[in-house]
Coordinates of C-alpha atoms in Angstrom, one line a residue:
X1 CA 115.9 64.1 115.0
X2 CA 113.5 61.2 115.8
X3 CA 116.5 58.5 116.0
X4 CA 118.0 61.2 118.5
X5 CA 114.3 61.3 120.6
X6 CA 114.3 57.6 120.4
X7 CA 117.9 57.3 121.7
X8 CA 116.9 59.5 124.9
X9 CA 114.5 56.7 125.6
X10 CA 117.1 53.5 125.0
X11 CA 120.2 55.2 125.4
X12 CA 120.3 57.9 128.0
X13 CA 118.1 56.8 130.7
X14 CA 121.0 55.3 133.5
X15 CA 123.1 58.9 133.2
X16 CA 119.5 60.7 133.1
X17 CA 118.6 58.7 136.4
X18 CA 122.2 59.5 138.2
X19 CA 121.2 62.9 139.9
X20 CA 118.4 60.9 141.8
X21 CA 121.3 58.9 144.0
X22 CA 125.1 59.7 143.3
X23 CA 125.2 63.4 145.4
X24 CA 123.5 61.1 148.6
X25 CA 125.9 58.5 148.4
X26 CA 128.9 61.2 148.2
X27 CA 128.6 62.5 151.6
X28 CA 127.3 60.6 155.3
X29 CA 127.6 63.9 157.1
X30 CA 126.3 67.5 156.1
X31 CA 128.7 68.9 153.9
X32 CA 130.6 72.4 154.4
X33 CA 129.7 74.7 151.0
X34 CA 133.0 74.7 149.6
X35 CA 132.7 70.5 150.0
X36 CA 129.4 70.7 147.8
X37 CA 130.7 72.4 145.4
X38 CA 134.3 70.6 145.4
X39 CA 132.1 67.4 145.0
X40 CA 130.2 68.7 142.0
X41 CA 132.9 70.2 140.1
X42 CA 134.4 66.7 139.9
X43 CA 131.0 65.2 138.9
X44 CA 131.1 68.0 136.3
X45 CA 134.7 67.4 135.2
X46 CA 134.1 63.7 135.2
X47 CA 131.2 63.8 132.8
X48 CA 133.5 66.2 130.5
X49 CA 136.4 64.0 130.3
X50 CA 134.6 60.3 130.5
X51 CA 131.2 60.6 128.6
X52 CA 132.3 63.9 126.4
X53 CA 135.7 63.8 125.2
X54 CA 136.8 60.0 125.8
X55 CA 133.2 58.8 124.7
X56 CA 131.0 61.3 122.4
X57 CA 133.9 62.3 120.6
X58 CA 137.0 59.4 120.4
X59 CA 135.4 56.0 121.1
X60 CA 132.5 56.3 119.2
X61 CA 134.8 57.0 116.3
X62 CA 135.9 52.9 116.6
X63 CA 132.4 51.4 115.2
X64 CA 132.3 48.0 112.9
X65 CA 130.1 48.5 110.7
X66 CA 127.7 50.6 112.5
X67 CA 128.1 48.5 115.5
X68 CA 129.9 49.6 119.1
X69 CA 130.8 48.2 122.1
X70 CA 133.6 46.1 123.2
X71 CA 133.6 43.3 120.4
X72 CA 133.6 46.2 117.7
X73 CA 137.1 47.4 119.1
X74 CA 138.0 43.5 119.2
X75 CA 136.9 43.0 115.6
X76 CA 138.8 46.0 114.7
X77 CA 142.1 44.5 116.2
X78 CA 141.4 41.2 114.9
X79 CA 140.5 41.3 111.2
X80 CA 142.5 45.2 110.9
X81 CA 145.8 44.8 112.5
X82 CA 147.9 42.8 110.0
X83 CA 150.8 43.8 112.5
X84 CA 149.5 42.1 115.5
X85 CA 151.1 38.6 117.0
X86 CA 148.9 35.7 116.7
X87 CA 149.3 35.7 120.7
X88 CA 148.0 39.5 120.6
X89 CA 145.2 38.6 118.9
X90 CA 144.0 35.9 121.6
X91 CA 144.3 38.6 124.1
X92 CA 142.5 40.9 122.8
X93 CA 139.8 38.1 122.3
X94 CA 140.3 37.4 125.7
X95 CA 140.0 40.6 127.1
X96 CA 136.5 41.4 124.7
X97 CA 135.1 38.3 126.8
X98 CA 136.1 40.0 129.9
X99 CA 134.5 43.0 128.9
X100 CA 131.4 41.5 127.6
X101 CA 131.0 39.7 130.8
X102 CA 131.5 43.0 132.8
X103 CA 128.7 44.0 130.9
X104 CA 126.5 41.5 131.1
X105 CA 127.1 41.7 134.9
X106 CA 125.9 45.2 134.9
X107 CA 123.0 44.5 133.0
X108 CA 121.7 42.8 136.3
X109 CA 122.7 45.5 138.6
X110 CA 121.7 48.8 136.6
X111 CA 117.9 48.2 135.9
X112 CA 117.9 47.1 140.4
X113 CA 119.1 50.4 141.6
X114 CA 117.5 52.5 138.6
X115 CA 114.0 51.7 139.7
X116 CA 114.5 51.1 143.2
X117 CA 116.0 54.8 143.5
X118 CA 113.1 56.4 141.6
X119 CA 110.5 53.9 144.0
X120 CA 112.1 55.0 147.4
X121 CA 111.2 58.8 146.8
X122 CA 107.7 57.2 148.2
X123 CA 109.1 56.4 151.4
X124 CA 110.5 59.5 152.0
X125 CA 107.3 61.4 152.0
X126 CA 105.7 58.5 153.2
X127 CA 108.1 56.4 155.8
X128 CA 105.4 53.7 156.6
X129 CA 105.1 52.8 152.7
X130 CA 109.0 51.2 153.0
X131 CA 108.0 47.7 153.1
X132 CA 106.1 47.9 149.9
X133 CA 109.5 49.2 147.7
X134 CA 111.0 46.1 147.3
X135 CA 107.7 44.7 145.8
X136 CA 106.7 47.5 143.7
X137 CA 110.3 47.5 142.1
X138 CA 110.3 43.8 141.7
X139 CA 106.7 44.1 139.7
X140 CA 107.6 46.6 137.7
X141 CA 110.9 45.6 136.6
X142 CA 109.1 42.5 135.4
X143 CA 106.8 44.4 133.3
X144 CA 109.9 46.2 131.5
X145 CA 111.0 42.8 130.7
X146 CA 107.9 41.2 129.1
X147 CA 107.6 44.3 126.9
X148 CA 111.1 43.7 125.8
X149 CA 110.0 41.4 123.0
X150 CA 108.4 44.7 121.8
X151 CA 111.5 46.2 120.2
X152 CA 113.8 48.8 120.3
X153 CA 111.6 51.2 118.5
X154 CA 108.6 50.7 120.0
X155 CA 110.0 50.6 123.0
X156 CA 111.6 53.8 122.2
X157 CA 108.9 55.9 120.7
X158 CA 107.4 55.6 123.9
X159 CA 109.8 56.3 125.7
X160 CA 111.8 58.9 124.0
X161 CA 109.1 61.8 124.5
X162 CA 109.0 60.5 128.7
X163 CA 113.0 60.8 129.4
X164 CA 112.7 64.4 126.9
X165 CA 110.2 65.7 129.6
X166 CA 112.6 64.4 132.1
X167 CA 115.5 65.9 131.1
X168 CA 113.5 69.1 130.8
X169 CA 112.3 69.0 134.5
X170 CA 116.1 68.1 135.6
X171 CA 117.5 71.5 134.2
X172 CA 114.4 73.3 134.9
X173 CA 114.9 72.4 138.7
X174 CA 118.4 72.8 138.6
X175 CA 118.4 76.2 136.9
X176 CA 116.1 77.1 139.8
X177 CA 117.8 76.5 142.6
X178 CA 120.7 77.8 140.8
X179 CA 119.1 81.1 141.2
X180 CA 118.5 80.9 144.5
X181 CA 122.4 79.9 145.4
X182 CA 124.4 80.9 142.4
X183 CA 127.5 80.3 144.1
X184 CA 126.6 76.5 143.1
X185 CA 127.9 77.8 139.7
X186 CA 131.7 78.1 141.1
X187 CA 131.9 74.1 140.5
X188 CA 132.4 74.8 136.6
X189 CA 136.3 75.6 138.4
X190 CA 138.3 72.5 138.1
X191 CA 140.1 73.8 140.7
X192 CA 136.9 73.5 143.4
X193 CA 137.3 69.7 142.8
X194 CA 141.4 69.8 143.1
X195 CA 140.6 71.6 146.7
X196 CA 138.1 68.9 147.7
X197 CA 141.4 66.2 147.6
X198 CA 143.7 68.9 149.0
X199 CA 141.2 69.7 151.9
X200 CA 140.4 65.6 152.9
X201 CA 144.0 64.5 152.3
X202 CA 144.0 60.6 151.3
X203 CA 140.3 59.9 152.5
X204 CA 139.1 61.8 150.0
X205 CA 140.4 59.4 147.4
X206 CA 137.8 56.5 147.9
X207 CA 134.8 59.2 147.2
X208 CA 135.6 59.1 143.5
X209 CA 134.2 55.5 143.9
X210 CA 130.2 57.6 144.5
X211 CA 131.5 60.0 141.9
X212 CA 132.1 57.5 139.3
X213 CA 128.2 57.0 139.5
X214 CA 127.6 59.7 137.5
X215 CA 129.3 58.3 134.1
X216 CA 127.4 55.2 134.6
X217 CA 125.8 54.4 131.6
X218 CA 128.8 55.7 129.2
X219 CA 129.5 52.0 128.8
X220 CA 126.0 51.0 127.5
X221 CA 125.8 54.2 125.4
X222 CA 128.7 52.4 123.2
X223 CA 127.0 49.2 122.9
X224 CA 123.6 50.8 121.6
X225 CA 125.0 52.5 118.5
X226 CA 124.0 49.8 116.6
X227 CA 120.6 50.6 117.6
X228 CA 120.5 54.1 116.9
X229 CA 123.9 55.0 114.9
X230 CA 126.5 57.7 116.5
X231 CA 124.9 60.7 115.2
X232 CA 122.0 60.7 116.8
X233 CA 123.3 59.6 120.2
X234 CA 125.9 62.7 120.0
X235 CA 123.1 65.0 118.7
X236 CA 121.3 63.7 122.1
X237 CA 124.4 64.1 124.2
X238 CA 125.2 68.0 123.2
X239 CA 122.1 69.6 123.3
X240 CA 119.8 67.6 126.1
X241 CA 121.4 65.0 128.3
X242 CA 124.5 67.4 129.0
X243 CA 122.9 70.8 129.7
X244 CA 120.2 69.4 131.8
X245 CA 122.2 66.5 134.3
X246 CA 125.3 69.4 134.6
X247 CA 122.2 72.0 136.0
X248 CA 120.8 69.5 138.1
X249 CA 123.8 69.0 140.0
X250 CA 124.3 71.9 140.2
X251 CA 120.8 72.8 141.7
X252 CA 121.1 70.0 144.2
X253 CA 124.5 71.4 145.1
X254 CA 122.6 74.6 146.1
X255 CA 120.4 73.5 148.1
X256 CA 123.6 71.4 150.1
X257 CA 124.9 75.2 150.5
X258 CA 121.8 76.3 151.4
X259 CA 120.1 73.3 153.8
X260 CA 123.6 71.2 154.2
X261 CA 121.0 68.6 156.6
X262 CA 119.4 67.0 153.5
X263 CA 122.3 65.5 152.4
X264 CA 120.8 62.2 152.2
X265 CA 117.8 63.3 149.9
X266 CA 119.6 66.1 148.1
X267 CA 117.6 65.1 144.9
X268 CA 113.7 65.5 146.3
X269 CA 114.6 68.2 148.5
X270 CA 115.4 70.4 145.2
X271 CA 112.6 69.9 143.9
X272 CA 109.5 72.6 144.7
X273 CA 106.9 71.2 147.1
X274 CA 103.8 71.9 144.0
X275 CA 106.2 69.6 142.0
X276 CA 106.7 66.3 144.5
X277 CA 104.4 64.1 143.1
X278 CA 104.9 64.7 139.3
X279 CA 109.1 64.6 139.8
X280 CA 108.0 60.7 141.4
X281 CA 106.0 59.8 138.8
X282 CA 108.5 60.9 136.2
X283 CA 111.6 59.8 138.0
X284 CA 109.8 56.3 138.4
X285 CA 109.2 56.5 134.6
X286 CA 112.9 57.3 133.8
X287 CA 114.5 54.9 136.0
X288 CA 112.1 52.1 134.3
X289 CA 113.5 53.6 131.3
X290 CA 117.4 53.8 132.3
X291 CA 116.9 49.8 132.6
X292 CA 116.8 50.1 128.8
X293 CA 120.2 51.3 128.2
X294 CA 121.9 48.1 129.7
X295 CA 119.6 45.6 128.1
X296 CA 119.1 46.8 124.7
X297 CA 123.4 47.0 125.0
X298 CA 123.3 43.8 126.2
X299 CA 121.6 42.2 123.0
X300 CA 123.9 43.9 121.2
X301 CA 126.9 42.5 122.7
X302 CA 125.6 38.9 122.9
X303 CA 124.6 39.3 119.5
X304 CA 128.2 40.4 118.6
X305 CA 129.4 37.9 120.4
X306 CA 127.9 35.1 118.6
X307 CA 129.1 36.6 115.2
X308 CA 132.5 36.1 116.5
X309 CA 132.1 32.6 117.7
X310 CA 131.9 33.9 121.5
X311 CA 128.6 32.6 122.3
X312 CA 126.7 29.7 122.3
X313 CA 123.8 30.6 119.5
X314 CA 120.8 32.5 120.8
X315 CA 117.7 33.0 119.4
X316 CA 118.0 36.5 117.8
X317 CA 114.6 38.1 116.8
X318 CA 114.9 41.0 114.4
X319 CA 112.3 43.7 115.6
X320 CA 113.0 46.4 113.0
X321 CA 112.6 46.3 109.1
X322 CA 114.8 49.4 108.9
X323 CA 117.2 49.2 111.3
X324 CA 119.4 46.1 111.2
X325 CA 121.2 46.0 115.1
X326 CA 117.6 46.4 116.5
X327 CA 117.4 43.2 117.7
X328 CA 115.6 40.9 121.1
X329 CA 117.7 38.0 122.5
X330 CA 115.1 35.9 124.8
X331 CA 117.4 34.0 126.9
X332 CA 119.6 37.0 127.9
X333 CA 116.4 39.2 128.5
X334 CA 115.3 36.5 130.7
X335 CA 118.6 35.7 132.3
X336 CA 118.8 39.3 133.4
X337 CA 115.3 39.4 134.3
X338 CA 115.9 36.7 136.9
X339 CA 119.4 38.1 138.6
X340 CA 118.0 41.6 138.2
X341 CA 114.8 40.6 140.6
X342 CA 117.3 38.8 142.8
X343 CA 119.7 41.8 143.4
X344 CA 116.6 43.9 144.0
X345 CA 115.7 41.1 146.7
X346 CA 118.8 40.5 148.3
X347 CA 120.3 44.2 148.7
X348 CA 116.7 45.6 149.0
X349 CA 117.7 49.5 148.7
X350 CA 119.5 52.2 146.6
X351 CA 122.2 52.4 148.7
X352 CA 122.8 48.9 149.2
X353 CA 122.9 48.1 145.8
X354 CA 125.5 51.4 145.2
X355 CA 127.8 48.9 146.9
X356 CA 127.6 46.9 144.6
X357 CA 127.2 49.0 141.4
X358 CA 130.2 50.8 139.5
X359 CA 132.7 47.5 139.8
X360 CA 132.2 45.9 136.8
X361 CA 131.5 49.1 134.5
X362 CA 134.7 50.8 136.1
X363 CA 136.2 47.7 134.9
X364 CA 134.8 48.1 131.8
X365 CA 136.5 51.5 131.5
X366 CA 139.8 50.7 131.7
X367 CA 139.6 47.3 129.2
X368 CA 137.7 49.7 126.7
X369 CA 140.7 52.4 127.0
X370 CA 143.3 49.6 126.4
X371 CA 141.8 48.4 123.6
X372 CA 140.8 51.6 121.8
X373 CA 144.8 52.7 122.4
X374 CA 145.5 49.4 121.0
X375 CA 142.9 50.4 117.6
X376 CA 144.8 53.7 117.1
X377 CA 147.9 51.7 117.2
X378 CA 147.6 48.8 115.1
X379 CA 144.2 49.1 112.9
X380 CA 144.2 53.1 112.2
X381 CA 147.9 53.0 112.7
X382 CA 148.1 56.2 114.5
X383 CA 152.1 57.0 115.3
X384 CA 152.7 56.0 118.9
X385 CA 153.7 59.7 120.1
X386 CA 150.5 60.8 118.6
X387 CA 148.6 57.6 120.8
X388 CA 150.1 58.7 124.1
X389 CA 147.6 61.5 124.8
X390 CA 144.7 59.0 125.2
X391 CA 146.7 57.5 128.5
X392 CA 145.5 60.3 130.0
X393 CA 142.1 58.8 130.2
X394 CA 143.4 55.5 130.9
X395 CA 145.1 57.0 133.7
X396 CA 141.9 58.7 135.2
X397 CA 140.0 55.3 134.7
X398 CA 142.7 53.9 136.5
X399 CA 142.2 56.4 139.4
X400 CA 138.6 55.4 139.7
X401 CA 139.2 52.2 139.3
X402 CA 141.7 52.0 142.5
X403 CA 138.8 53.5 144.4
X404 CA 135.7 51.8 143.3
X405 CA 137.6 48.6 144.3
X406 CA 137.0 49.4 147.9
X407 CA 133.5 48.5 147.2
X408 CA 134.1 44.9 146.7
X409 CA 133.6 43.5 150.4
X410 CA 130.4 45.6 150.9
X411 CA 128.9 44.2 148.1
X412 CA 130.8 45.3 144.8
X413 CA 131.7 40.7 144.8
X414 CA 128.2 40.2 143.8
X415 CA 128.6 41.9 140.1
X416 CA 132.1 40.3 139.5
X417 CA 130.2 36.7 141.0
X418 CA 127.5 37.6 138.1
X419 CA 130.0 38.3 135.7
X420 CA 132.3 35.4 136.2
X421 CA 129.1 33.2 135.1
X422 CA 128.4 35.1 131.5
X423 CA 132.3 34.9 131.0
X424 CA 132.1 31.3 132.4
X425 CA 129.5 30.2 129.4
X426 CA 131.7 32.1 126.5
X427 CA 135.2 31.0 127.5
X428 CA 133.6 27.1 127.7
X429 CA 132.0 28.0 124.6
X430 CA 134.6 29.4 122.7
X431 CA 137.1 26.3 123.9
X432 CA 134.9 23.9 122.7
X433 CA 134.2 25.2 119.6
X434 CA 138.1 25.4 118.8
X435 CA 138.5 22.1 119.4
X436 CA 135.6 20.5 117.8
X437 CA 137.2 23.0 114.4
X438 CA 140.5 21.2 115.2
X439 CA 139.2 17.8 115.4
X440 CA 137.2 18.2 112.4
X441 CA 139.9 19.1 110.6
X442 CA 141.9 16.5 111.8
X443 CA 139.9 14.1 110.8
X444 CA 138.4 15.5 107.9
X445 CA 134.7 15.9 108.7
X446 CA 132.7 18.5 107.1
X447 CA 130.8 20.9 109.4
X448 CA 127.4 20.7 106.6
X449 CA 125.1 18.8 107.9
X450 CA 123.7 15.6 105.6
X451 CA 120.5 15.1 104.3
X452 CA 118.9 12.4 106.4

């Protein structure tokens, strides 16, 4: 149970943070009542079939040796799939860099529009305090980085017991307004969501690009089970995080039906004036603490990445006696530091910054369903007619994937610019290395260095 608390803290915070900006970037006009619900049944759906059922229950089921992410399906392919072509096996090492890289990439962007969105909620009961959200996301996204050196479980112990309270507010609020508009409740019918495409015709296609934004975080929910081990981060998933973000979508798609005009604040205007302040200060606290997800999934990966001869070798602090993939990598936490403050500086808002966010971890989705169909195949050796099933998520990451691309000229090019770097550094890194092994071996020189 306390692995699970801590895992709210490190694990959960960017899906915990969604309901604060995905229903505003979803709709530029008042909605009709049968659009806000349409809109929320597919945020609904989408967190069933992405985070629930492709996540919680299948990929999570691919660790090595306690470790997830992308390089744990790759080491699973590599050194389990006496099958596979030599060629194969470069692909797949190939696409892991890709994915890591992706990543990486989001690690910059998540932890901008986390904080950011929680920060603006000043400026909208106070419009002259604008100017000063930029700064104040800037200062305190530096502080989350300094105390990275901390540790996980520190860290997380403080945090944890934050993001619970959170996550009890979210379906307290949504459960509320609920009441007062129970008709919110008709988005649980897939069908609502089915209407919203049938109603909008081809237009409605590119909104799955905002609706996406609610599975955010799936990606970096993977790469922290080293961290926390699955157990507890399903334990989380099931009995908080699910309930309370599925209510407060819900809630906020009440108050649409009910006050259609606040469709660009849907998340503040559910909540009960007597409540404003304290829903800030905790939705400041949990988007500081959704930065957490990415970066401690970040270490990970880098630190998976080295294993494999991926990376040039980081310093890797161990922060935990108990727990071995709790671990702090200074030069990534400071790389990110740096593009993360110069996202936050050049987009300078939430909805800027949306732009920009969902590219690379939609791109993330569909490597991670390739490879895990590629697992059942040739490491667990599932039959093939048994395999096809799982193209059905491959085929609705595909679907998001067309749409989120139409984010690229209105920002979506700075994540895959950011991303290109980190896969830059491993692909140079991983050449060189390759031939330095095949010119020492040419020439016979022995990799142990010599006493001087």
């Amino acid at each position: 149970m306390l692995l699970s608390l801590n895992a709210l803290g490190v694990v959960y915070g960017d899906i915990g943070t969604s309901p604060l900006y995905v229903m505003n970037t979803i709709f530029h006009d008042p909605p009709s009542p049968v659009d806000a619900i349409g809109a929320c049944s597919l945020i609904i759906w989408a967190l069933i079939i992405m985070v629930t059922l492709k996540y919680i229950v299948f990929i999570m089921s691919a660790d090595h040796h306690n470790e997830g992410g992308i390089f744990a399906l790759c080491s699973l392919l590599i050194k389990k799939s006496s099958s596979m072509h030599a060629t194969g096996k470069k692909v797949v090492i190939v696409l892991g860099m890709i994915g890591a890289s992706l990543l990486l990439g989001d690690g910059a962007i998540t932890p901008a529009i986390s904080v950011i969105s929680a920060i603006e909620g000043m400026a909208i009961a106070y419009p002259g305090l604008t100017q000063y959200v930029v700064p104040i996301t800037v200062i305190i996204l530096v502080l989350l980085f300094l105390a990275q050196p901390l540790g996980t479980a520190k860290v997380g112990t403080f945090f944890g017991p934050i993001v619970f309270v959170w996550f009890g507010f979210l379906f307290g609020i949504g459960v509320y307004n609920v009441t007062l508009e129970p008709r919110a409740l008709y988005a649980f019918n897939p069908w609502e969501g089915l209407s919203f495409f049938v109603r909008h015709g081809p237009a409605s296609y590119f909104t799955m690009g905002s609706i996406f934004l609610c599975v955010t975080g799936m990606e970096a929910m993977f790469a922290d089970m080293g961290h926390f081990r699955k157990g507890p981060i399903r334990l989380a998933w099931m009995t908080v995080v699910f309930p309370a973000v599925v209510f407060n979508y819900l809630g906020q798609t009440a108050v649409l039906i009910l006050r259609p005009e606040v469709y660009s604040s849907p998340f503040y205007s559910s909540v009960p004036h007597s409540l404003y302040w304290l829903i800030f200060a905790l939705a400041t606290l949990a988007g500081i603490i959704a930065s957490q997800a990415i970066i401690t999934g970040s270490f990970s990966v880098i630190s998976q990445a080295i294993w494999l001869g991926l990376s040039p070798p980081f310093q890797i602090k161990q922060t935990s006696t108990t727990v071995e993939g709790q671990i702090f990598i200074p030069t990534v936490n400071w790389t990110l530091m740096i593009a993360t403050i110069g996202v936050v500086c050049g987009f300078g808002s939430s909805e800027a910054i949306s732009h920009a966010y969902g590219v690379t971890v939609c791109t993330n989705e569909v490597l991670s369903s390739v490879l895990f169909f590629l697992v059942l195949k040739y490491s667990w050796r599932v039959q093939t007619w048994k395999c096809l099933p799982f193209l059905l998520f491959l085929f609705v990451d595909g679907s998001f994937w067309g749409a989120i691309m139409a984010k690229l000229p209105h920002g979506g090019y700075a994540a895959i610019i950011l991303s290109l770097i980190f896969f830059s550094v491993m692909m140079i890194w991983f050449v060189g290395e390759k031939k330095l092994r095949t010119y020492r071996k040419v020439h016979n020189i022995s990799t142990r260095l010599e006493v001087l």
